[in-house]
Short mmCIF file of C-alpha atoms in Angstrom, two decimals:
data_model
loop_
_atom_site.label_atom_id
_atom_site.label_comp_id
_atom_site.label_asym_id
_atom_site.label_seq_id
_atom_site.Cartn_x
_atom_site.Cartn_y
_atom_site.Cartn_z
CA UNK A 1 53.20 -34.65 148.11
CA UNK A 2 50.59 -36.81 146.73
CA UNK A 3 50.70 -37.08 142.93
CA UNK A 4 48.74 -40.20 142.14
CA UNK A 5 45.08 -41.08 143.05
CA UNK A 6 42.71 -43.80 142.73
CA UNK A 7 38.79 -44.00 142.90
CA UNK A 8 35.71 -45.70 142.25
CA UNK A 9 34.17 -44.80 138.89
CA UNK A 10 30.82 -45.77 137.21
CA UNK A 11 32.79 -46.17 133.96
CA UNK A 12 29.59 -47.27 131.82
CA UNK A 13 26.24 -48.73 132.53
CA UNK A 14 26.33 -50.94 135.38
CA UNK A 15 30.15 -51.15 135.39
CA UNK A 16 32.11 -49.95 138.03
CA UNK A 17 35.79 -50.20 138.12
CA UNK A 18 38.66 -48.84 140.75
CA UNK A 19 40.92 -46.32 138.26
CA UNK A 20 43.58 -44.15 138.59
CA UNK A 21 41.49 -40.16 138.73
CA UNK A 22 42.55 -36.66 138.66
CA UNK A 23 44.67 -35.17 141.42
CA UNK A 24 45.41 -31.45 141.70
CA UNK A 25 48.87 -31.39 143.10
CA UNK A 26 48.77 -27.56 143.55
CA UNK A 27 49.48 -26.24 147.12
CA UNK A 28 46.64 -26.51 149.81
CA UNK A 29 44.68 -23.41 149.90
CA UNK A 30 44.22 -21.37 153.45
CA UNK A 31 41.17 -23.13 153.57
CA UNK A 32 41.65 -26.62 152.65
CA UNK A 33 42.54 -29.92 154.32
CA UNK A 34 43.69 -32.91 152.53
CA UNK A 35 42.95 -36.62 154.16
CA UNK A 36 43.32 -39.78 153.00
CA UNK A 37 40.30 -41.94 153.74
CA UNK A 38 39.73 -44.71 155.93
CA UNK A 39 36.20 -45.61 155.06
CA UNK A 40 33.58 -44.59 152.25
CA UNK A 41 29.95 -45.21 152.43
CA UNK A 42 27.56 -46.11 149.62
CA UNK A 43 24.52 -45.12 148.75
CA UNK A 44 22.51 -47.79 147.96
CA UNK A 45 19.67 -45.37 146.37
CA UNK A 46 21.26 -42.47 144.67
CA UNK A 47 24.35 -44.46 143.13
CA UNK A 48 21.71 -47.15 141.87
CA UNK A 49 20.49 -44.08 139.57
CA UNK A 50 23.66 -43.44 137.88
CA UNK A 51 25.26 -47.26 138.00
CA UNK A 52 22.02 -48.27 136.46
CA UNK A 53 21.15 -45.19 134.04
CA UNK A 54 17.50 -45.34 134.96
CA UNK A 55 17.17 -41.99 133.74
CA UNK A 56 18.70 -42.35 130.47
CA UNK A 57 21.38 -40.51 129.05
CA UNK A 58 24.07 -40.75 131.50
CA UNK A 59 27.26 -39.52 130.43
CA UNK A 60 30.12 -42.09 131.48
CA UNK A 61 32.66 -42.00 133.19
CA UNK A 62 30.95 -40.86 136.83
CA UNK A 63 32.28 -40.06 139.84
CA UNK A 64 30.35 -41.49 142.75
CA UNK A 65 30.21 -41.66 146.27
CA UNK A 66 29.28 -38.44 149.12
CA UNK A 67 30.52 -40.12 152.53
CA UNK A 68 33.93 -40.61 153.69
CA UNK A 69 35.94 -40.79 156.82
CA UNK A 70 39.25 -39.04 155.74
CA UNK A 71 42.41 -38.91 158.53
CA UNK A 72 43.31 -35.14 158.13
CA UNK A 73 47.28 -35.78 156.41
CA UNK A 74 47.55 -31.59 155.72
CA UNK A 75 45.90 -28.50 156.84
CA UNK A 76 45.44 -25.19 155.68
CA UNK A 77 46.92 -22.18 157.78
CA UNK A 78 43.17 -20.83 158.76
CA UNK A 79 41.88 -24.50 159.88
CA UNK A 80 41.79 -24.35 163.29
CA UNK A 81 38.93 -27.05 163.86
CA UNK A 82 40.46 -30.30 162.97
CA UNK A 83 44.26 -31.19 163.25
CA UNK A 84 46.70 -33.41 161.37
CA UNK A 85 46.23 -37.30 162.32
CA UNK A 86 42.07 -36.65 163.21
CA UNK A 87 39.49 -37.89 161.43
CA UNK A 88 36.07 -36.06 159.33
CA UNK A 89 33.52 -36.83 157.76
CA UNK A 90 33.42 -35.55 154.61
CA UNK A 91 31.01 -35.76 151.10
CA UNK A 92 33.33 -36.77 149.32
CA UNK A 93 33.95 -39.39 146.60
CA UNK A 94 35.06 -42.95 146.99
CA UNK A 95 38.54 -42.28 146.14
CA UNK A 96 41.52 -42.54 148.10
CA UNK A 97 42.78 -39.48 149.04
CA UNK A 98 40.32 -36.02 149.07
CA UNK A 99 40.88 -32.35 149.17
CA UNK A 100 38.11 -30.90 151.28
CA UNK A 101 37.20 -26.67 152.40
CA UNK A 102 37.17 -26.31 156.32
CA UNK A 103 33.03 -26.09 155.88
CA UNK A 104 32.34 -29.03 154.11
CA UNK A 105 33.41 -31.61 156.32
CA UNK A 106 32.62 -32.49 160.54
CA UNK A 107 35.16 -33.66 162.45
CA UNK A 108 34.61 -37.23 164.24
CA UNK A 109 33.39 -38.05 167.51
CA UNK A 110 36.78 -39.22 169.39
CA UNK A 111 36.89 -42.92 170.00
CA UNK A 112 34.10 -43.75 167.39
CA UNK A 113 34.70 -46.23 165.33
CA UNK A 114 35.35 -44.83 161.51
CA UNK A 115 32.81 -47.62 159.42
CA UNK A 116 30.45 -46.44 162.40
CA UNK A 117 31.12 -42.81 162.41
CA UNK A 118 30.77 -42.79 158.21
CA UNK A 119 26.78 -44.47 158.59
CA UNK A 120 26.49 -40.71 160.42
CA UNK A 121 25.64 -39.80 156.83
CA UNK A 122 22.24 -41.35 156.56
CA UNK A 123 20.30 -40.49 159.24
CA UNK A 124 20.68 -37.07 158.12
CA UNK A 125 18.51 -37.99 155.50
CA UNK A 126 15.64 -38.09 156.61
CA UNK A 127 16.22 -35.88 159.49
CA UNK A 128 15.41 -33.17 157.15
CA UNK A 129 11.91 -33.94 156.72
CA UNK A 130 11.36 -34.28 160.37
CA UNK A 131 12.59 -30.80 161.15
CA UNK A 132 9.92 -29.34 158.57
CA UNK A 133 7.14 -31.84 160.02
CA UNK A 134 4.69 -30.14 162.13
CA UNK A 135 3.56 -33.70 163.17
CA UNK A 136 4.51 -33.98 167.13
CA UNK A 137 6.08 -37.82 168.88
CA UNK A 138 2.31 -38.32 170.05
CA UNK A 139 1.44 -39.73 167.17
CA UNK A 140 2.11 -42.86 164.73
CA UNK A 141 4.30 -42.73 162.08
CA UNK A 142 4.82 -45.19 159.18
CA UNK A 143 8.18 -46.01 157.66
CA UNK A 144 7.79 -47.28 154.51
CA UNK A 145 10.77 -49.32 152.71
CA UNK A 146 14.13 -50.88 155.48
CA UNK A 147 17.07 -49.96 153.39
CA UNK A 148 19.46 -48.12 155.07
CA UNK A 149 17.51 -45.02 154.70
CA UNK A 150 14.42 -46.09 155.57
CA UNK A 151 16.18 -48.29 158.35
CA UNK A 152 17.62 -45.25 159.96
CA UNK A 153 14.64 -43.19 159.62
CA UNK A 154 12.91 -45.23 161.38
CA UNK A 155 15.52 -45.29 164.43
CA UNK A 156 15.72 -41.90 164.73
CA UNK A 157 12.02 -41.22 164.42
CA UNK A 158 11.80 -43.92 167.36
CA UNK A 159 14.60 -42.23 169.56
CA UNK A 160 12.83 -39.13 169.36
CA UNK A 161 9.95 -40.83 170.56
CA UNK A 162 7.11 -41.32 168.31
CA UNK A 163 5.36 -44.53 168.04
CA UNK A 164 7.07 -45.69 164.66
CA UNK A 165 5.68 -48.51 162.43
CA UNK A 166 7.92 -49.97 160.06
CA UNK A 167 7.28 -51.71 156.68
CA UNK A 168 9.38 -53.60 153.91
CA UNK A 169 8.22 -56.93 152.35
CA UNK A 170 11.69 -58.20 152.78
CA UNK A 171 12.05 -60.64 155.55
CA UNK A 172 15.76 -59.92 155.74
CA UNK A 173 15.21 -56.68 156.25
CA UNK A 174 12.83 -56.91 158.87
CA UNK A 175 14.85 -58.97 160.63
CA UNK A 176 17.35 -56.30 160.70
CA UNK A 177 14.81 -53.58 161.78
CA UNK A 178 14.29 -55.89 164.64
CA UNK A 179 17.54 -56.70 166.18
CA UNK A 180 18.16 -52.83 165.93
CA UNK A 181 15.10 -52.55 168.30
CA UNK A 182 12.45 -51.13 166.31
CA UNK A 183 9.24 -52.49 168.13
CA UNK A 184 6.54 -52.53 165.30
CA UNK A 185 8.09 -53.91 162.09
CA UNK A 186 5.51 -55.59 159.64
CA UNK A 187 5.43 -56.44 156.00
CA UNK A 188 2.62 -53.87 154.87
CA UNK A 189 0.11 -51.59 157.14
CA UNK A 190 -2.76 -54.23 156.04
CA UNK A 191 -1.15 -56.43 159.12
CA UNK A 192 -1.79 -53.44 161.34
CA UNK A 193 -5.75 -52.64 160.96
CA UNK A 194 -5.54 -50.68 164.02
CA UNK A 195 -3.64 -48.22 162.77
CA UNK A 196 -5.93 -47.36 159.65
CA UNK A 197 -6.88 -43.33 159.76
CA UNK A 198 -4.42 -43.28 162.72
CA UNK A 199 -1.01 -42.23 161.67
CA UNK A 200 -0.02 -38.41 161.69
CA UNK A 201 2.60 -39.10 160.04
CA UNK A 202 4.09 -41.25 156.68
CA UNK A 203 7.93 -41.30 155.52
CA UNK A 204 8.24 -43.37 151.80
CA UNK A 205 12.03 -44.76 151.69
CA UNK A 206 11.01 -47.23 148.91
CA UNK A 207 10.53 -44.72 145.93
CA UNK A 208 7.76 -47.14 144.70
CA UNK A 209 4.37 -45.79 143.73
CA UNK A 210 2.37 -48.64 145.79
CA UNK A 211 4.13 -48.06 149.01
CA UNK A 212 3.08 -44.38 148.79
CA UNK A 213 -0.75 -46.13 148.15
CA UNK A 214 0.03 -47.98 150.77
CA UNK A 215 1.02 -45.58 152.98
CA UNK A 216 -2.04 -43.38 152.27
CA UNK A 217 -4.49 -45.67 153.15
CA UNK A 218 -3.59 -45.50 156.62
CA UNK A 219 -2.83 -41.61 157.71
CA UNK A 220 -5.68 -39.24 159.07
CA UNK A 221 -6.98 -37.24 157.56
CA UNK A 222 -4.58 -33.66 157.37
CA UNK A 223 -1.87 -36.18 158.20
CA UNK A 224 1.78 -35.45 156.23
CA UNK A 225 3.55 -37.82 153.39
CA UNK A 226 7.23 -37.17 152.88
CA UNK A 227 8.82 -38.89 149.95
CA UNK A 228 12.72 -39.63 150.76
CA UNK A 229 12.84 -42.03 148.33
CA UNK A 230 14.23 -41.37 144.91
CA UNK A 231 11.13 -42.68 142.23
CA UNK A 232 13.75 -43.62 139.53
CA UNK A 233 11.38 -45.67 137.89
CA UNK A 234 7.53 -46.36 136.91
CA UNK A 235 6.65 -49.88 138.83
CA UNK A 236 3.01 -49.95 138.60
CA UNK A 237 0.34 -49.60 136.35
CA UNK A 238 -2.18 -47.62 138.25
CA UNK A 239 -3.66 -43.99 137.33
CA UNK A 240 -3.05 -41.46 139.01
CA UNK A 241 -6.67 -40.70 139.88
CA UNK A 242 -7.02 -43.16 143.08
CA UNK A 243 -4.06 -41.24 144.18
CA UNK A 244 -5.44 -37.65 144.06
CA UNK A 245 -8.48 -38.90 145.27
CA UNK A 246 -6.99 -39.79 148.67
CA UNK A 247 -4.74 -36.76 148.85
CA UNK A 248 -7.80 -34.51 148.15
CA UNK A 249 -10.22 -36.32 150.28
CA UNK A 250 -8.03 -37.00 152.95
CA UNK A 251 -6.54 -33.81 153.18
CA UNK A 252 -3.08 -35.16 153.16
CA UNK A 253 0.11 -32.72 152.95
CA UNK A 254 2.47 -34.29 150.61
CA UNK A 255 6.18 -33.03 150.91
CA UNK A 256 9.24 -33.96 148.95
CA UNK A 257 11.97 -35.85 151.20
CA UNK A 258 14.87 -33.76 149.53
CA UNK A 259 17.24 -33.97 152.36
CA UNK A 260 18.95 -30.97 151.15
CA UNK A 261 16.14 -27.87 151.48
CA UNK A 262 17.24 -27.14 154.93
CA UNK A 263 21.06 -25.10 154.63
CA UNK A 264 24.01 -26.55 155.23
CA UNK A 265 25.19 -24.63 157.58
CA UNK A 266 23.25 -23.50 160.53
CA UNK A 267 22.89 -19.41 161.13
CA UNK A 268 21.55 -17.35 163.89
CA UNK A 269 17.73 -17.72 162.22
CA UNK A 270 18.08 -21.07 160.72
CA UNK A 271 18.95 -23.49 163.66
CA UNK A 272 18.98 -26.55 161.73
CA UNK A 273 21.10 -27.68 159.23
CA UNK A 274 22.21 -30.49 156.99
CA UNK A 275 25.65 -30.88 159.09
CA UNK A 276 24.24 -30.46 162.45
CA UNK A 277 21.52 -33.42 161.02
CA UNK A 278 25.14 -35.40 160.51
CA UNK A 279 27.11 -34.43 163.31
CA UNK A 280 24.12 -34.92 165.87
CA UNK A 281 23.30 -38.55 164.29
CA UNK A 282 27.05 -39.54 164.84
CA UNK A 283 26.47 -38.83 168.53
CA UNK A 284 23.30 -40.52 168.65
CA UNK A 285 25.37 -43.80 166.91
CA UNK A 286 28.71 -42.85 169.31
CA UNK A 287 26.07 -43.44 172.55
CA UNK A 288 24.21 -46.37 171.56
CA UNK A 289 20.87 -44.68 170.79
CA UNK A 290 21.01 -45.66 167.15
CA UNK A 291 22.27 -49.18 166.32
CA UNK A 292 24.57 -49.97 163.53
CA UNK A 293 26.22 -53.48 164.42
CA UNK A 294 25.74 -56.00 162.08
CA UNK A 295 23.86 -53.89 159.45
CA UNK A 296 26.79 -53.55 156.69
CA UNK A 297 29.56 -55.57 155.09
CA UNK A 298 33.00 -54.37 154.23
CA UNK A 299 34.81 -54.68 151.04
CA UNK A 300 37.84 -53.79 149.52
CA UNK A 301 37.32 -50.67 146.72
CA UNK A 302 39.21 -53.29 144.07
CA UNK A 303 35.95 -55.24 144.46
CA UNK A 304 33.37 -52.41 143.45
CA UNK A 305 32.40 -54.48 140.30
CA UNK A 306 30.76 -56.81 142.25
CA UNK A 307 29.78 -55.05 145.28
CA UNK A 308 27.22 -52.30 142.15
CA UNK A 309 26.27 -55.97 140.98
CA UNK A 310 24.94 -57.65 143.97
CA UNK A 311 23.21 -53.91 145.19
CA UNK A 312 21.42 -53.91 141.97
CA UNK A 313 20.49 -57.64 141.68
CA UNK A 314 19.50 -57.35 145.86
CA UNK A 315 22.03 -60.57 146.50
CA UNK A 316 23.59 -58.74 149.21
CA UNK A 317 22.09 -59.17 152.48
CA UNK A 318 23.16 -56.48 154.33
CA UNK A 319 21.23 -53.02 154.47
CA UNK A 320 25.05 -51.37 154.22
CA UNK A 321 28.38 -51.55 152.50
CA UNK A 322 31.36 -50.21 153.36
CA UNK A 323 34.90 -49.93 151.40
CA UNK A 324 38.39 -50.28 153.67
CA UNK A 325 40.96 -47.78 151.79
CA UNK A 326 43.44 -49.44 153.80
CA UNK A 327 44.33 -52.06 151.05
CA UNK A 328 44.98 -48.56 148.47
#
């Protein structure tokens, strides 16, 4: 019986410490598994907002953290999906040991890899928004921003065969884009002027008003703008008017990138979900289609002080970082 647990908490503004947390030793419900995790995932974007208290007001401490591969240690009597000593991924914390219902995790791709299985999480992101696009793979589509987000959107937009032009000023980043095989990976759209009043399509992983400008500029007119990335905070001066302007005049649909307005769960009318997004990316990783070597680093969860740091200050250079539970 497990009575003591340790996770990752965002403890005050831009600290972030490894603690001893709550654990509900009570007996597994019908329902439940327990597993103790091999692997957590973080998000680069959405734990930047509460590490960093952009919004202001953040009540500390936080838990943080919504992708985990857990090996299964218990299972409830009506689990019949996933056995003791297999692994899920789950959206949970980063903590060591999780209590998850049967429906809220998706069991692992045999053989995979459990630091590549966990990146199963992100592509899922931006799946979402491709599902509701009406924009078809014969046309362009610009990928604004090569984080992890924006790195994976633009994988699985080029799997599924549209022409797909990525963009991040970062050199690093590009040069990740690139040896994951993305074929048109620039700085901005200005070094593509063939593709001005072009693109059908326009995905914003950057969250920053000028890429959205940017962006813009270059779709035809009824062309779609989906904004996946999170705007936590004003980074340019301009008005909002030359913005309007060229979503009235261009006839632009602009759509929120909320990953979560399609269920989670798929049903008999609703085909698509936010699990079958995750479980359908981790094949796509599992065969080779999308490519994950080399794009994260892997630290120990006693070194999540540092690890918050460097994300926020942009010293790390990978896209993607990892924690090993093993150590715990």
């Amino acid at each position: 019986m497990i009575q003591i647990n340790q996770g990752i908490r965002f403890t005050g503004k831009q600290q972030a410490s490894l603690v001893q947390c709550d654990w509900e030793p009570s007996p597994l419900a019908a329902d439940e598994i327990i597993g103790r995790t091999i692997v957590s995932l973080i998000s680069n974007g959405s734990e930047m907002g509460a590490y960093m208290d952009f919004s202001g007001g953040m009540k500390y401490p936080v838990e943080t953290g919504y992708a985990a591969i857990l090996e299964v240690l218990e299972v409830g009597e009506e689990v019949t999906n996933v056995k003791v000593g297999e692994r899920v991924l789950a959206l949970s914390p980063h903590q060591a040991y999780s209590r998850v219902k049967f429906n809220d995790y998706i069991p692992v791709p045999a053989g995979m890899k459990p630091e590549h299985a966990v990146i199963g999480r992100f592509p899922a992101v931006s799946m979402t928004s491709m599902i509701h696009s009406r924009i078809r793979p014969t046309e362009s589509v610009m990928v604004m921003g090569l984080g992890i987000v924006g790195l994976m959107c633009a994988q699985v937009m080029q799997h599924c065969g549209y022409e797909v032009y990525a963009f991040d000023p970062n050199e690093g980043r590009r040069a990740t884009a690139r040896s994951c095989g993305l074929r048109h990976v620039y700085t901005s759209p200005d070094e593509v002027p063939g593709l001005k009043g072009t693109a059908g399509l326009a995905i914003d992983c950057s969250g920053r008003e000028e890429a959205v400008y940017s962006l813009l500029a270059n779709l035809r007119k009824g062309g779609e703008l989906y904004l996946v990335g999170v705007p936590w905070f004003r980074s340019t001066d301009k008005f909002a008017h030359d913005l309007l302007r060229s979503i009235f005049y261009g006839y632009v649909q602009v759509n929120s990138g909320w990953e979560w307005s399609i269920p989670r769960h798929s049903s008999e009318f609703h085909p698509n979900s936010n699990h079958g997004s995750i479980r359908k990316a981790m094949e796509w990783i599992r065969d080779g289609l999308l490519q994950v070597e080399n794009i994260y680093d892997i630290y120990t969860p006693s070194a999540c002080g540092e690890v918050y740091a460097g994300i926020a200050d942009s010293t790390l250079t990978k896209p993607c970082v990892i924690f090993d539970w093993s150590s715990v």
